[in-house]
Coordinates of C-alpha atoms in Angstrom, one line a residue:
Chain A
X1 CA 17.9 8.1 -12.1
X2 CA 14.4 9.4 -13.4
X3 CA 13.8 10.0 -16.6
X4 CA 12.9 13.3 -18.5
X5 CA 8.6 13.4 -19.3
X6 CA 7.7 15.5 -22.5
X7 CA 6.2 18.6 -21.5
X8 CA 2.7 18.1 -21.6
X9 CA 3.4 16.5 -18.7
X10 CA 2.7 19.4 -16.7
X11 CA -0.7 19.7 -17.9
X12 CA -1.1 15.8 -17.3
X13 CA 0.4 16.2 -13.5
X14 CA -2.6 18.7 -11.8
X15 CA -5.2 16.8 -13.5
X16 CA -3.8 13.2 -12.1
X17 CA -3.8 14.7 -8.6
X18 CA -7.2 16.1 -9.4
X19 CA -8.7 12.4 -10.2
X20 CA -6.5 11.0 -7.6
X21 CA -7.7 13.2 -4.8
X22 CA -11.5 12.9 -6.4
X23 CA -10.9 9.0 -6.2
X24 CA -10.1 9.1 -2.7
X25 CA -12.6 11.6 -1.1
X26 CA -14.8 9.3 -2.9
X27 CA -13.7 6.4 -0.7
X28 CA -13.4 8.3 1.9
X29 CA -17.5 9.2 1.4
X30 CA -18.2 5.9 1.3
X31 CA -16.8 5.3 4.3
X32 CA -19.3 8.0 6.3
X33 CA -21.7 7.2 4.3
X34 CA -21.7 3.5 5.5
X35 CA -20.7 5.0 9.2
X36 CA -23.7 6.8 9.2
X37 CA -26.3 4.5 7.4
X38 CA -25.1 1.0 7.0
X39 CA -24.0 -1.0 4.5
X40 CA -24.7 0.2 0.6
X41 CA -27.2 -1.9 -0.9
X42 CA -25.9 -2.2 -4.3
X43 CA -23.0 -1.2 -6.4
X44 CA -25.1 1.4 -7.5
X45 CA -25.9 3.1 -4.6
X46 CA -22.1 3.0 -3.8
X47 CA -21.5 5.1 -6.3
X48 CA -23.8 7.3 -5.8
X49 CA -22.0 8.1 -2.2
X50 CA -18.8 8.2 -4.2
X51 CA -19.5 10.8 -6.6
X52 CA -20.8 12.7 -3.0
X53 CA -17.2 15.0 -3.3
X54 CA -17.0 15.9 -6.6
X55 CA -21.3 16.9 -6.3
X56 CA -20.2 18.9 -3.5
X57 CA -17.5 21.1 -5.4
X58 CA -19.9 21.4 -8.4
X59 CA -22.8 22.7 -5.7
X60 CA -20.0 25.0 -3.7
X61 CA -19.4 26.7 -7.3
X62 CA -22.7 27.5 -8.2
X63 CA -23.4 28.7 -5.1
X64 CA -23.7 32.4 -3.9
X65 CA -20.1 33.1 -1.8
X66 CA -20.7 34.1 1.8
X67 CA -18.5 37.3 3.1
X68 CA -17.6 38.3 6.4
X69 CA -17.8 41.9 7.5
X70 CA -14.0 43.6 7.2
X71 CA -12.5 40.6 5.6
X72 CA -8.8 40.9 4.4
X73 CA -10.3 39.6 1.1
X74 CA -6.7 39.3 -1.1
X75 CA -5.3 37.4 1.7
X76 CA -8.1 34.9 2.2
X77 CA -8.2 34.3 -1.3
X78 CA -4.3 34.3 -1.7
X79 CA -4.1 31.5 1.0
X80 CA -7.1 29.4 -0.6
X81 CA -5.2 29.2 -3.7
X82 CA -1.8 28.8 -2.3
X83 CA -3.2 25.1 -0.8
X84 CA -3.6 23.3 -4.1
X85 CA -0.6 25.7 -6.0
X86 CA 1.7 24.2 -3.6
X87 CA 0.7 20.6 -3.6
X88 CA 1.4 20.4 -7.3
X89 CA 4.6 22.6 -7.0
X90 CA 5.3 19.9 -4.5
X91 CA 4.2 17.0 -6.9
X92 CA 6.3 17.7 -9.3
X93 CA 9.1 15.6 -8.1
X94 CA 7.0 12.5 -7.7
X95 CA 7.9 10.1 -10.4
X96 CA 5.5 7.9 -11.7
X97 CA 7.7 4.8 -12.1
X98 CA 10.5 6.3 -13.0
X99 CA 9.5 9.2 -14.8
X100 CA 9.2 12.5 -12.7
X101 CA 8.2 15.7 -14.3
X102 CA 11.0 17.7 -13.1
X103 CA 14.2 15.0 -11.6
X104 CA 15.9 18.2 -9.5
X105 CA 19.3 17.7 -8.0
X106 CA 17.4 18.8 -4.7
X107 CA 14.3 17.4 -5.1
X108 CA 13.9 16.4 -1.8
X109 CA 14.4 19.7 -0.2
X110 CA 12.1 21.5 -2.8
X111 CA 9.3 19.3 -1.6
X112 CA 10.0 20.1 1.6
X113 CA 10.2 23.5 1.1
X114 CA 6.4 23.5 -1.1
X115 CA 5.2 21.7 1.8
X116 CA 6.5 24.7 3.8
X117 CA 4.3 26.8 1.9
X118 CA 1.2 25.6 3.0
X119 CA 1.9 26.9 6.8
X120 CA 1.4 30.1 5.3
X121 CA -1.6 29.1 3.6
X122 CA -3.8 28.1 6.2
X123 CA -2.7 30.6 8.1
X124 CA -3.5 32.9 5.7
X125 CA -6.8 32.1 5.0
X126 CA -7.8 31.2 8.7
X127 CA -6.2 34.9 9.0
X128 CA -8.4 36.6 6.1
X129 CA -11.9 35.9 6.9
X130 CA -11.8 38.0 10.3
X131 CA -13.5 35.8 12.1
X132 CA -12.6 34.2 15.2
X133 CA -13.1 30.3 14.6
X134 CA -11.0 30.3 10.8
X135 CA -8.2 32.3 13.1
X136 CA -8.0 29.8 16.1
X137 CA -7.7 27.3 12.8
X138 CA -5.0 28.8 11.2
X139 CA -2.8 29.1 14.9
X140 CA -3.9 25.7 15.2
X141 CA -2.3 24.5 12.2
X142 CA 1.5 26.4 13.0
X143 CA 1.7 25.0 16.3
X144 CA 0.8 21.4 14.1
X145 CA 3.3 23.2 11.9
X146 CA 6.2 22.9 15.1
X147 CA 5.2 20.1 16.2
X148 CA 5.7 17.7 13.2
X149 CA 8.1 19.5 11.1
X150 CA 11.6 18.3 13.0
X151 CA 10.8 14.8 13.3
X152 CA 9.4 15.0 9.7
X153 CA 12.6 16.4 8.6
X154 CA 14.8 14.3 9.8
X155 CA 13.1 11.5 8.4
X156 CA 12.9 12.7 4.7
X157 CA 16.6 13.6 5.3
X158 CA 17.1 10.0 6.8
X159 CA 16.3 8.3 3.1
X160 CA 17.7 11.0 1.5
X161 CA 20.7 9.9 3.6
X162 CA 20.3 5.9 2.9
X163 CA 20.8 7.0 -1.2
X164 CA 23.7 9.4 -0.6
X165 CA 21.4 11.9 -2.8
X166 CA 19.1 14.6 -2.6
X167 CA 17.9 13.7 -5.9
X168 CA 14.2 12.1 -5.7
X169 CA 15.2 9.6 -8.7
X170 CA 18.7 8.0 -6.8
X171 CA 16.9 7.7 -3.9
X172 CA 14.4 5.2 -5.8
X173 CA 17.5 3.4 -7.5
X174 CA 19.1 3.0 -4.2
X175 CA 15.9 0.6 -3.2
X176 CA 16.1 -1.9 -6.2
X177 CA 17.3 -4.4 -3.6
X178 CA 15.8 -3.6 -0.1
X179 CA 13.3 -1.0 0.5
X180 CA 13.9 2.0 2.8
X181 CA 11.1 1.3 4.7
X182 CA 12.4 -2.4 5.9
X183 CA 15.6 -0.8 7.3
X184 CA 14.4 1.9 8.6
X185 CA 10.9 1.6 10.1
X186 CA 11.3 4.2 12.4
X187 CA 11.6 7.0 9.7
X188 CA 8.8 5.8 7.4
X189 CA 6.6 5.7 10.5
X190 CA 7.1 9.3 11.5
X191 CA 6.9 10.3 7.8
X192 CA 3.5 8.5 7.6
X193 CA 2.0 10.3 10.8
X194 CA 3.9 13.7 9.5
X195 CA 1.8 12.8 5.7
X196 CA -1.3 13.0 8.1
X197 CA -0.3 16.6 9.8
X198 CA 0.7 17.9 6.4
X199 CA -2.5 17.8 5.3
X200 CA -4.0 17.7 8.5
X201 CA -5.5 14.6 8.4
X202 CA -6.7 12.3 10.5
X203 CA -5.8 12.6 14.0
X204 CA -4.1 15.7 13.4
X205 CA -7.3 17.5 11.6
X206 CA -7.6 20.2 14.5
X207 CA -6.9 23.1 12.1
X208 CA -10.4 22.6 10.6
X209 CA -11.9 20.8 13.2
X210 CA -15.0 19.9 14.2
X211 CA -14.8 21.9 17.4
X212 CA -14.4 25.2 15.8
X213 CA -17.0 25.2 13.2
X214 CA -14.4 23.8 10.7
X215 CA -11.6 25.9 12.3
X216 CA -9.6 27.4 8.9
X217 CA -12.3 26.7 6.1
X218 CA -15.6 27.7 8.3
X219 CA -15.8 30.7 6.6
X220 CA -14.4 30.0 3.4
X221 CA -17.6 29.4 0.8
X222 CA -17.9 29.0 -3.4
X223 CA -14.4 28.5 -5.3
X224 CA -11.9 29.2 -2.5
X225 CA -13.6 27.2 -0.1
X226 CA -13.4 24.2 -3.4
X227 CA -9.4 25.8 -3.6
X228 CA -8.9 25.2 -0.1
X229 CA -10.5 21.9 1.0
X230 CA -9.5 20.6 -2.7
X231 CA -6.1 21.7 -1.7
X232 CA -6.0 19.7 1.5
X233 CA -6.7 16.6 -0.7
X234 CA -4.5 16.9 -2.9
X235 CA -1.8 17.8 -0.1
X236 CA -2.9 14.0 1.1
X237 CA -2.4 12.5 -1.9
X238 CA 0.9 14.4 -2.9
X239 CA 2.4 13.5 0.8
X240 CA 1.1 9.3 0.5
X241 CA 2.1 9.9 -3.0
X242 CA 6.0 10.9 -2.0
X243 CA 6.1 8.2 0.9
X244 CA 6.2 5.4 -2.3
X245 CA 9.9 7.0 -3.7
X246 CA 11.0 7.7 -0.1
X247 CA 10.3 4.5 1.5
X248 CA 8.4 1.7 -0.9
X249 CA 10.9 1.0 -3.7
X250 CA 9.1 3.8 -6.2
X251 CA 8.5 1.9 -9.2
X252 CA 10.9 -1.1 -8.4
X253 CA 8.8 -4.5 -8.2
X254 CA 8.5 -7.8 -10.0
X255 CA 6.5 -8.3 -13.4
X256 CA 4.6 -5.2 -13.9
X257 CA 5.3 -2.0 -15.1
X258 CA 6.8 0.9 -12.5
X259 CA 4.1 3.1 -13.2
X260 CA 1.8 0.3 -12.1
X261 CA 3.8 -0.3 -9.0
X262 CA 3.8 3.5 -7.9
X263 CA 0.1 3.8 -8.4
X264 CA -0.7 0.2 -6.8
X265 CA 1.8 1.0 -3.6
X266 CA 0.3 5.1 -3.7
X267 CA -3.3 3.7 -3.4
X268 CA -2.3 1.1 -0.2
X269 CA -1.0 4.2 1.4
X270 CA -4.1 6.6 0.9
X271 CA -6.0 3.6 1.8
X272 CA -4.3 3.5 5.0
X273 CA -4.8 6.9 6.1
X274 CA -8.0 7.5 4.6
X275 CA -8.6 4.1 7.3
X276 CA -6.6 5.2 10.0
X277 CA -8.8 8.1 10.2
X278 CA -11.5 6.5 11.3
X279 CA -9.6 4.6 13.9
X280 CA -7.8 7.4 15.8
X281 CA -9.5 10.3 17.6
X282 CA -8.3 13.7 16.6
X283 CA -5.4 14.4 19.0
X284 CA -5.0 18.0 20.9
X285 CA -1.9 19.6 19.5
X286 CA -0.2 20.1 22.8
X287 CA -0.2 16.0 23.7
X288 CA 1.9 15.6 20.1
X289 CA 4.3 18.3 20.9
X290 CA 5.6 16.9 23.8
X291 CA 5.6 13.0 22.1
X292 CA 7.1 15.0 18.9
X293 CA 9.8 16.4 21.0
X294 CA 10.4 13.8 23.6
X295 CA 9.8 10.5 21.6
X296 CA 9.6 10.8 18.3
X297 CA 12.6 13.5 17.8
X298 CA 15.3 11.7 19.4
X299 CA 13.9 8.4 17.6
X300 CA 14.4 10.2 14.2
X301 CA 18.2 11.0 15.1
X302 CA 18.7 7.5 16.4
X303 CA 17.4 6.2 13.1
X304 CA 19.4 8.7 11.5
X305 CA 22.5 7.4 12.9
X306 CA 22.2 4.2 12.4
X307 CA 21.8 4.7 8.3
X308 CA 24.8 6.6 9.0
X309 CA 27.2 4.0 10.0
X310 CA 25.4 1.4 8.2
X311 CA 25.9 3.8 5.0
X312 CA 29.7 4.6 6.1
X313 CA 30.5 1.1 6.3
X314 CA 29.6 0.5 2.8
Chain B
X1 CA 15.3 34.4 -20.5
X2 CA 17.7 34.2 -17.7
X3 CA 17.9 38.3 -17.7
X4 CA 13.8 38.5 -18.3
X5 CA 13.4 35.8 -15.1
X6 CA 16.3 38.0 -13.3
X7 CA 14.2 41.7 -13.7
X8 CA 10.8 40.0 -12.9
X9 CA 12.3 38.7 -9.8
X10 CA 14.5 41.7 -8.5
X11 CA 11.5 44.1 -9.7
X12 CA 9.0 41.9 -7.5
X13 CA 11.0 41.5 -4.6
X14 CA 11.9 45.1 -4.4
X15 CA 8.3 46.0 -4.6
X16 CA 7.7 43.5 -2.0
X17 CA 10.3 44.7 0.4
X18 CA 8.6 48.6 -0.1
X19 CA 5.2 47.2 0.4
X20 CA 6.5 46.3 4.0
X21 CA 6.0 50.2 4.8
X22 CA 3.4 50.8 2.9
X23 CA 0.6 48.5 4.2
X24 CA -1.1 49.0 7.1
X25 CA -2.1 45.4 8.1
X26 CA 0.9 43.2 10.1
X27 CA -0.5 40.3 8.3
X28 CA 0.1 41.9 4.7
X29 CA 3.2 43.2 6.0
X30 CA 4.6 40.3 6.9
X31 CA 3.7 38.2 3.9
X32 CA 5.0 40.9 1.5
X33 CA 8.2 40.6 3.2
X34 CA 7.7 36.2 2.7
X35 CA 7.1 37.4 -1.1
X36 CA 10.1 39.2 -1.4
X37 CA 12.6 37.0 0.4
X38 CA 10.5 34.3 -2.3
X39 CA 11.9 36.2 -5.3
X40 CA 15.1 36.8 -3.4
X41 CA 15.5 32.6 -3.2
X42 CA 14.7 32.7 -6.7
X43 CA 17.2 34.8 -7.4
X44 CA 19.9 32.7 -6.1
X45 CA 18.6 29.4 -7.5
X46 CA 19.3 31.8 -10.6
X47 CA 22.6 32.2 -9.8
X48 CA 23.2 28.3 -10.1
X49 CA 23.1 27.6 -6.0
X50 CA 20.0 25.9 -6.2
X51 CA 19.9 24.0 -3.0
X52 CA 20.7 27.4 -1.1
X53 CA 18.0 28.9 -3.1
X54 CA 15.4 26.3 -2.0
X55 CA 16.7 26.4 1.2
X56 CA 16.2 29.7 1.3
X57 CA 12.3 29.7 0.2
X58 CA 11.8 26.5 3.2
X59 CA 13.2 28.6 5.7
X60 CA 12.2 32.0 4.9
X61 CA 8.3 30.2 4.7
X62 CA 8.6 28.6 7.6
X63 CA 10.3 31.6 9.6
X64 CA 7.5 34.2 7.9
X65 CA 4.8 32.3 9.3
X66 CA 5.9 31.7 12.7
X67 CA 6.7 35.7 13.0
X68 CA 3.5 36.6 11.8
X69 CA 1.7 34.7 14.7
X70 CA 4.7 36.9 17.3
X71 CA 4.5 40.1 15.4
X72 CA 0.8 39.8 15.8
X73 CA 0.7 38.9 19.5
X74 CA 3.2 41.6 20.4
X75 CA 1.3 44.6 18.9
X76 CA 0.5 47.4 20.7
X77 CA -3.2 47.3 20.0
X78 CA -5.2 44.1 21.3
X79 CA -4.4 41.5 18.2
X80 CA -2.8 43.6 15.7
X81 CA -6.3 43.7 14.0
X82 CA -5.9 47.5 13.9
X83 CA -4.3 49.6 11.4
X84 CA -0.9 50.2 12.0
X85 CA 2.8 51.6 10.2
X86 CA 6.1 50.4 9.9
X87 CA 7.3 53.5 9.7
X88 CA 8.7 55.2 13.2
X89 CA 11.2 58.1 12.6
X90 CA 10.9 59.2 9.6
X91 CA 13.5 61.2 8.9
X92 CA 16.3 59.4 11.2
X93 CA 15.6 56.0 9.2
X94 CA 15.2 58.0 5.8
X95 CA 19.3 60.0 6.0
X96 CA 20.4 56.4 7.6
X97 CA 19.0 54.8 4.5
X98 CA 20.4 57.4 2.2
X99 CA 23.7 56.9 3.2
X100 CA 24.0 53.3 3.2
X101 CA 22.6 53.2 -0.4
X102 CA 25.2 55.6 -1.2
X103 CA 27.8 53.6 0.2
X104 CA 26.5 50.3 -1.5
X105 CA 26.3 51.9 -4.6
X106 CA 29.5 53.8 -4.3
X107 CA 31.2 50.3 -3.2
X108 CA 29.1 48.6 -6.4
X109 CA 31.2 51.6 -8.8
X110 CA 34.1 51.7 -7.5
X111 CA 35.5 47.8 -6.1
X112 CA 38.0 46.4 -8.7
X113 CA 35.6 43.2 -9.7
X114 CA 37.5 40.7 -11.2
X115 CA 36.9 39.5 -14.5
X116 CA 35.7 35.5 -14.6
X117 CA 38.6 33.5 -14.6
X118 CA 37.9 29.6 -15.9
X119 CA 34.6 27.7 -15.9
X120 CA 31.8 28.0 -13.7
X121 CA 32.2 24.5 -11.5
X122 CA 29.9 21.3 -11.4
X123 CA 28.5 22.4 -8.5
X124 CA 28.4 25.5 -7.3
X125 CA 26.8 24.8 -3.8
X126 CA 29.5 22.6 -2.7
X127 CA 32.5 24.8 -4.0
X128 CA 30.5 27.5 -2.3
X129 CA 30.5 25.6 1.0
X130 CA 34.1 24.6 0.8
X131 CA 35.0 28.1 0.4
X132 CA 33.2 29.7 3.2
X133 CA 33.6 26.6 5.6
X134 CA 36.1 24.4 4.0
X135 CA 39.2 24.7 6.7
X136 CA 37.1 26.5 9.4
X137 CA 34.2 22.8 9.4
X138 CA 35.8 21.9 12.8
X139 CA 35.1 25.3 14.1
X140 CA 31.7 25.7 12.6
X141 CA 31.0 22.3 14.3
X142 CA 32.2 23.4 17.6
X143 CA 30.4 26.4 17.5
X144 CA 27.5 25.1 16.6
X145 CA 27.1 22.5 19.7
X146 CA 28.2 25.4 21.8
X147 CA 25.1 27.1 20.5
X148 CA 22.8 24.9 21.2
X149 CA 23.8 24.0 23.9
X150 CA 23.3 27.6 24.9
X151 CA 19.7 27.6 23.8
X152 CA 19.7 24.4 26.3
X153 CA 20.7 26.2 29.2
X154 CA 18.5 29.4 28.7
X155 CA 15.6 27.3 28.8
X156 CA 16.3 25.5 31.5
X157 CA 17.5 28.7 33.5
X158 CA 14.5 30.4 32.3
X159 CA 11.7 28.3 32.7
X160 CA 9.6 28.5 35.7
X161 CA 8.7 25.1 36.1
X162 CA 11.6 23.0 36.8
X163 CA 11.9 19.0 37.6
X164 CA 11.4 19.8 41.2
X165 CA 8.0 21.2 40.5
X166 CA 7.1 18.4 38.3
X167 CA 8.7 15.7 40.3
X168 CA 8.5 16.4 43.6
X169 CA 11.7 17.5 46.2
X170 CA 13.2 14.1 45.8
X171 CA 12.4 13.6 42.4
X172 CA 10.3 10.5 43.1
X173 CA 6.9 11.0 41.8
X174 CA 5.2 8.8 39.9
X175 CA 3.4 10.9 37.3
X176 CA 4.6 14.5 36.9
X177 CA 2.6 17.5 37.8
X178 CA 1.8 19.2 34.8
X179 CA -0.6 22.3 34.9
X180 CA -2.1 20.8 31.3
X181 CA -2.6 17.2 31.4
X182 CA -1.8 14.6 28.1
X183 CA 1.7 14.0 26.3
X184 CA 4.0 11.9 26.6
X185 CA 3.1 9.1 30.0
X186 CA 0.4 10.9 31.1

């Protein structure tokens, strides 16, 4: 079971995220960077493209906030800063090792339920600007919402399931021998592509894509457009962060410390999907509704079941 | 602090629930409602039922959203981007409301409550479940696969395109015929 941290472990948890989420738009920078113009030259000048995110939200503050004409202004804003509020509300079951800030009986569920919060928050904000491109982004983003929620359930309840808890903490102890992830594959796979939607990633970005001037955010400028996109990173990195507990062993591993373990395993996952972005074209939300319903749904119950008996057999 | 927590939330979700009627937007409407049925989860994780209480705040979020996107589409006016009220007969909804907070309160007043006998148990959830479902499980379980499969066959009797469409008299096409093209084989 997780330990208890001291208290200023609260302050410590946003500002992780923060550096966490910094570190990987930073990678994820490099990446365009070298997409678009080749290969960095020196370490220097990899740097440079690095620091390109965190430039970014110092320029975005400084900068004079655009307004749209008959905005719903309180619920723009209160949807900007619901993105990141949640993400940390979220992240505060994720133990670092085996130290979580807050070990809840139903930590598995509360995440859940955070994560549930951000529907309304992109919503919200693609709602608020009055504008017809941020709205199609926040529809865009329920029907995402629909599409990846069941399977994603039923794979978080799936581990939850393997441990016989709810409780973040017993589902890491239940992996000291064998990690979720090697017997059941099928769960850890949809909870991976579900990590993606949640923060609508990768082939799931539609909600602010491309297509519709940046769908959700277009019309977001100056700190809630910072609140917002920040938010969606940190969303990333809370949902690869709580795929390590779930499915990787948490802190469980050989010589080193758990906390190293966590932040090692955390860091191959966010490298995965900050890669697998580049890989897989964005994907139109009604082609993953039917594979959500059709494939991947009934594969979540299968898996399911088989934890089932294999746990009943015990 | 549990009685400080307790007004904050019962005073916010209150004012949530009466800023239903008063704003004019469907949007704010809708998401004063999600912040009152918040507090109201809060409430109960108060009580000591936390996993209800979460529960609670993932479904109400979940359901919140979804109805704003139908209580939006189903306006009268094109989007629901024009002012509008919750309020439709006034006085009817305002003597039916009267009287079932005097019966509430009247019930609050005057039931015998009993006064707390024992301990508060380990876990409240389960003992709650047990009570409510405890001998009736089979039933609950019964009735739950019957309504499902209920939604099942309204669906299927409802939609327009059925397998025939898709597949052909026989059933023997290859590729089904889809008016919207991807998914799943396609």
């Amino acid at each position: 079971m997780a330990e208890r941290t001291p208290l200023w472990a609260v302050l410590v948890l946003p500002s992780l995220l923060v550096a966490v989420a910094l570190a990987t738009a930073g990678l994820d920078a490099v990446f365009s960077a070298a997409a678009r113009s080749g290969r960095p030259g020196s370490l220097r000048a990899a740097a440079v493209r690095a620091a390109g995110p965190a430039r970014e939200v110092l320029r975005q503050l400084v900068q004079q906030p655009r307004r749209t004409r008959a905005s719903d202004l309180p619920l723009a804003r209160i949807g900007a800063a619901l993105l990141p509020v949640a993400a940390v509300l979220a992240a505060v079951v994720l133990p670092l090792g085996f130290r979580s800030v807050s070990d809840l009986p139903e930590g598995i569920v509360w995440f859940n339920a955070m994560e549930a919060l951000a529907w309304a928050a992109v919503w919200l904000a693609g709602w608020g600007a009055n504008s017809t491109l941020s709205l199609i982004g926040g529809y865009r983003f329920l029907a995402q919402g629909l599409a990846y929620e069941l399977p994603h359930m039923l794979a978080i309840t799936t581990a939850a399931l393997g441990a016989e808890s709810l409780r973040v903490g017993e589902v890491v102890d239940a992996q000291a021998g064998l990690w979720f992830a090697v017997w059941m594959p099928a769960a850890f796979g949809i909870y991976l592509l579900s990590a993606m939607a949640m923060a609508f990633w990768g082939p799931f970005d539609q909600p602010v894509g491309h297509d519709v001037a940046g769908g959700a955010a277009s019309e977001l400028s100056g700190a809630d457009r910072v609140l917002f996109l920040g938010g969606r990173w940190l969303l990333l990195v809370v949902a690869a962060g709580f795929s390590v507990p779930l499915f990787l062993g948490g802190g469980h591993g050989p010589l080193l410390p758990g906390w190293v373990w966590t932040v090692l395993k955390t860091a191959a996952v966010l490298a995965f999907l900050v890669w697998a972005r580049r890989r897989v074209p964005t994907l139109r939300m009604e082609r993953y509704l039917e594979l959500a319903w059709v494939v991947l749904t009934p594969l979540a119950v299968v898996q399911a079941l088989v934890v089932a008996a294999v746990v009943l057999n015990r | 602090m549990e009685v400080t927590v307790f007004w904050l939330l019962a005073v916010l979700a209150v004012v949530g629930g009466v800023m239903v009627f008063r704003f004019d937007s469907m949007a704010r409407a809708t998401f004063s409602l999600l912040a009152s049925l918040l507090c109201v989860g809060g409430l109960v994780v108060l009580l000591g039922l936390d996993y209800l209480g979460i529960v609670i705040v993932l479904m109400m979020t979940i359901e919140m959203a979804i109805m704003a996107v139908f209580m939006v589409m189903y306006m009268m006016n094109p989007a629901g981007l024009m002012p509008m009220t919750m309020m439709h007969n006034k006085k009817g909804a305002a003597v039916v409301c009267g009287l079932v907070f005097v019966l509430l309160a009247a019930g609050i007043l005057l039931a015998p409550w009993p006064a707390r006998r024992g301990k508060a148990p380990a876990d409240p959830t389960m003992e709650l479940g047990m009570s409510l479902m405890g001998p009736q499980m089979l039933t609950m379980m019964t009735l739950g696969m019957a309504l499902f499969a209920t939604i099942v066959a309204t669906v299927v009797l409802a939609t327009r395109r059925g397998r025939y469409d898709r597949l052909g008299d026989d059933l023997r096409a290859r590729r089904p015929e889809d008016p919207v093209r991807g998914g799943v084989g396609r």
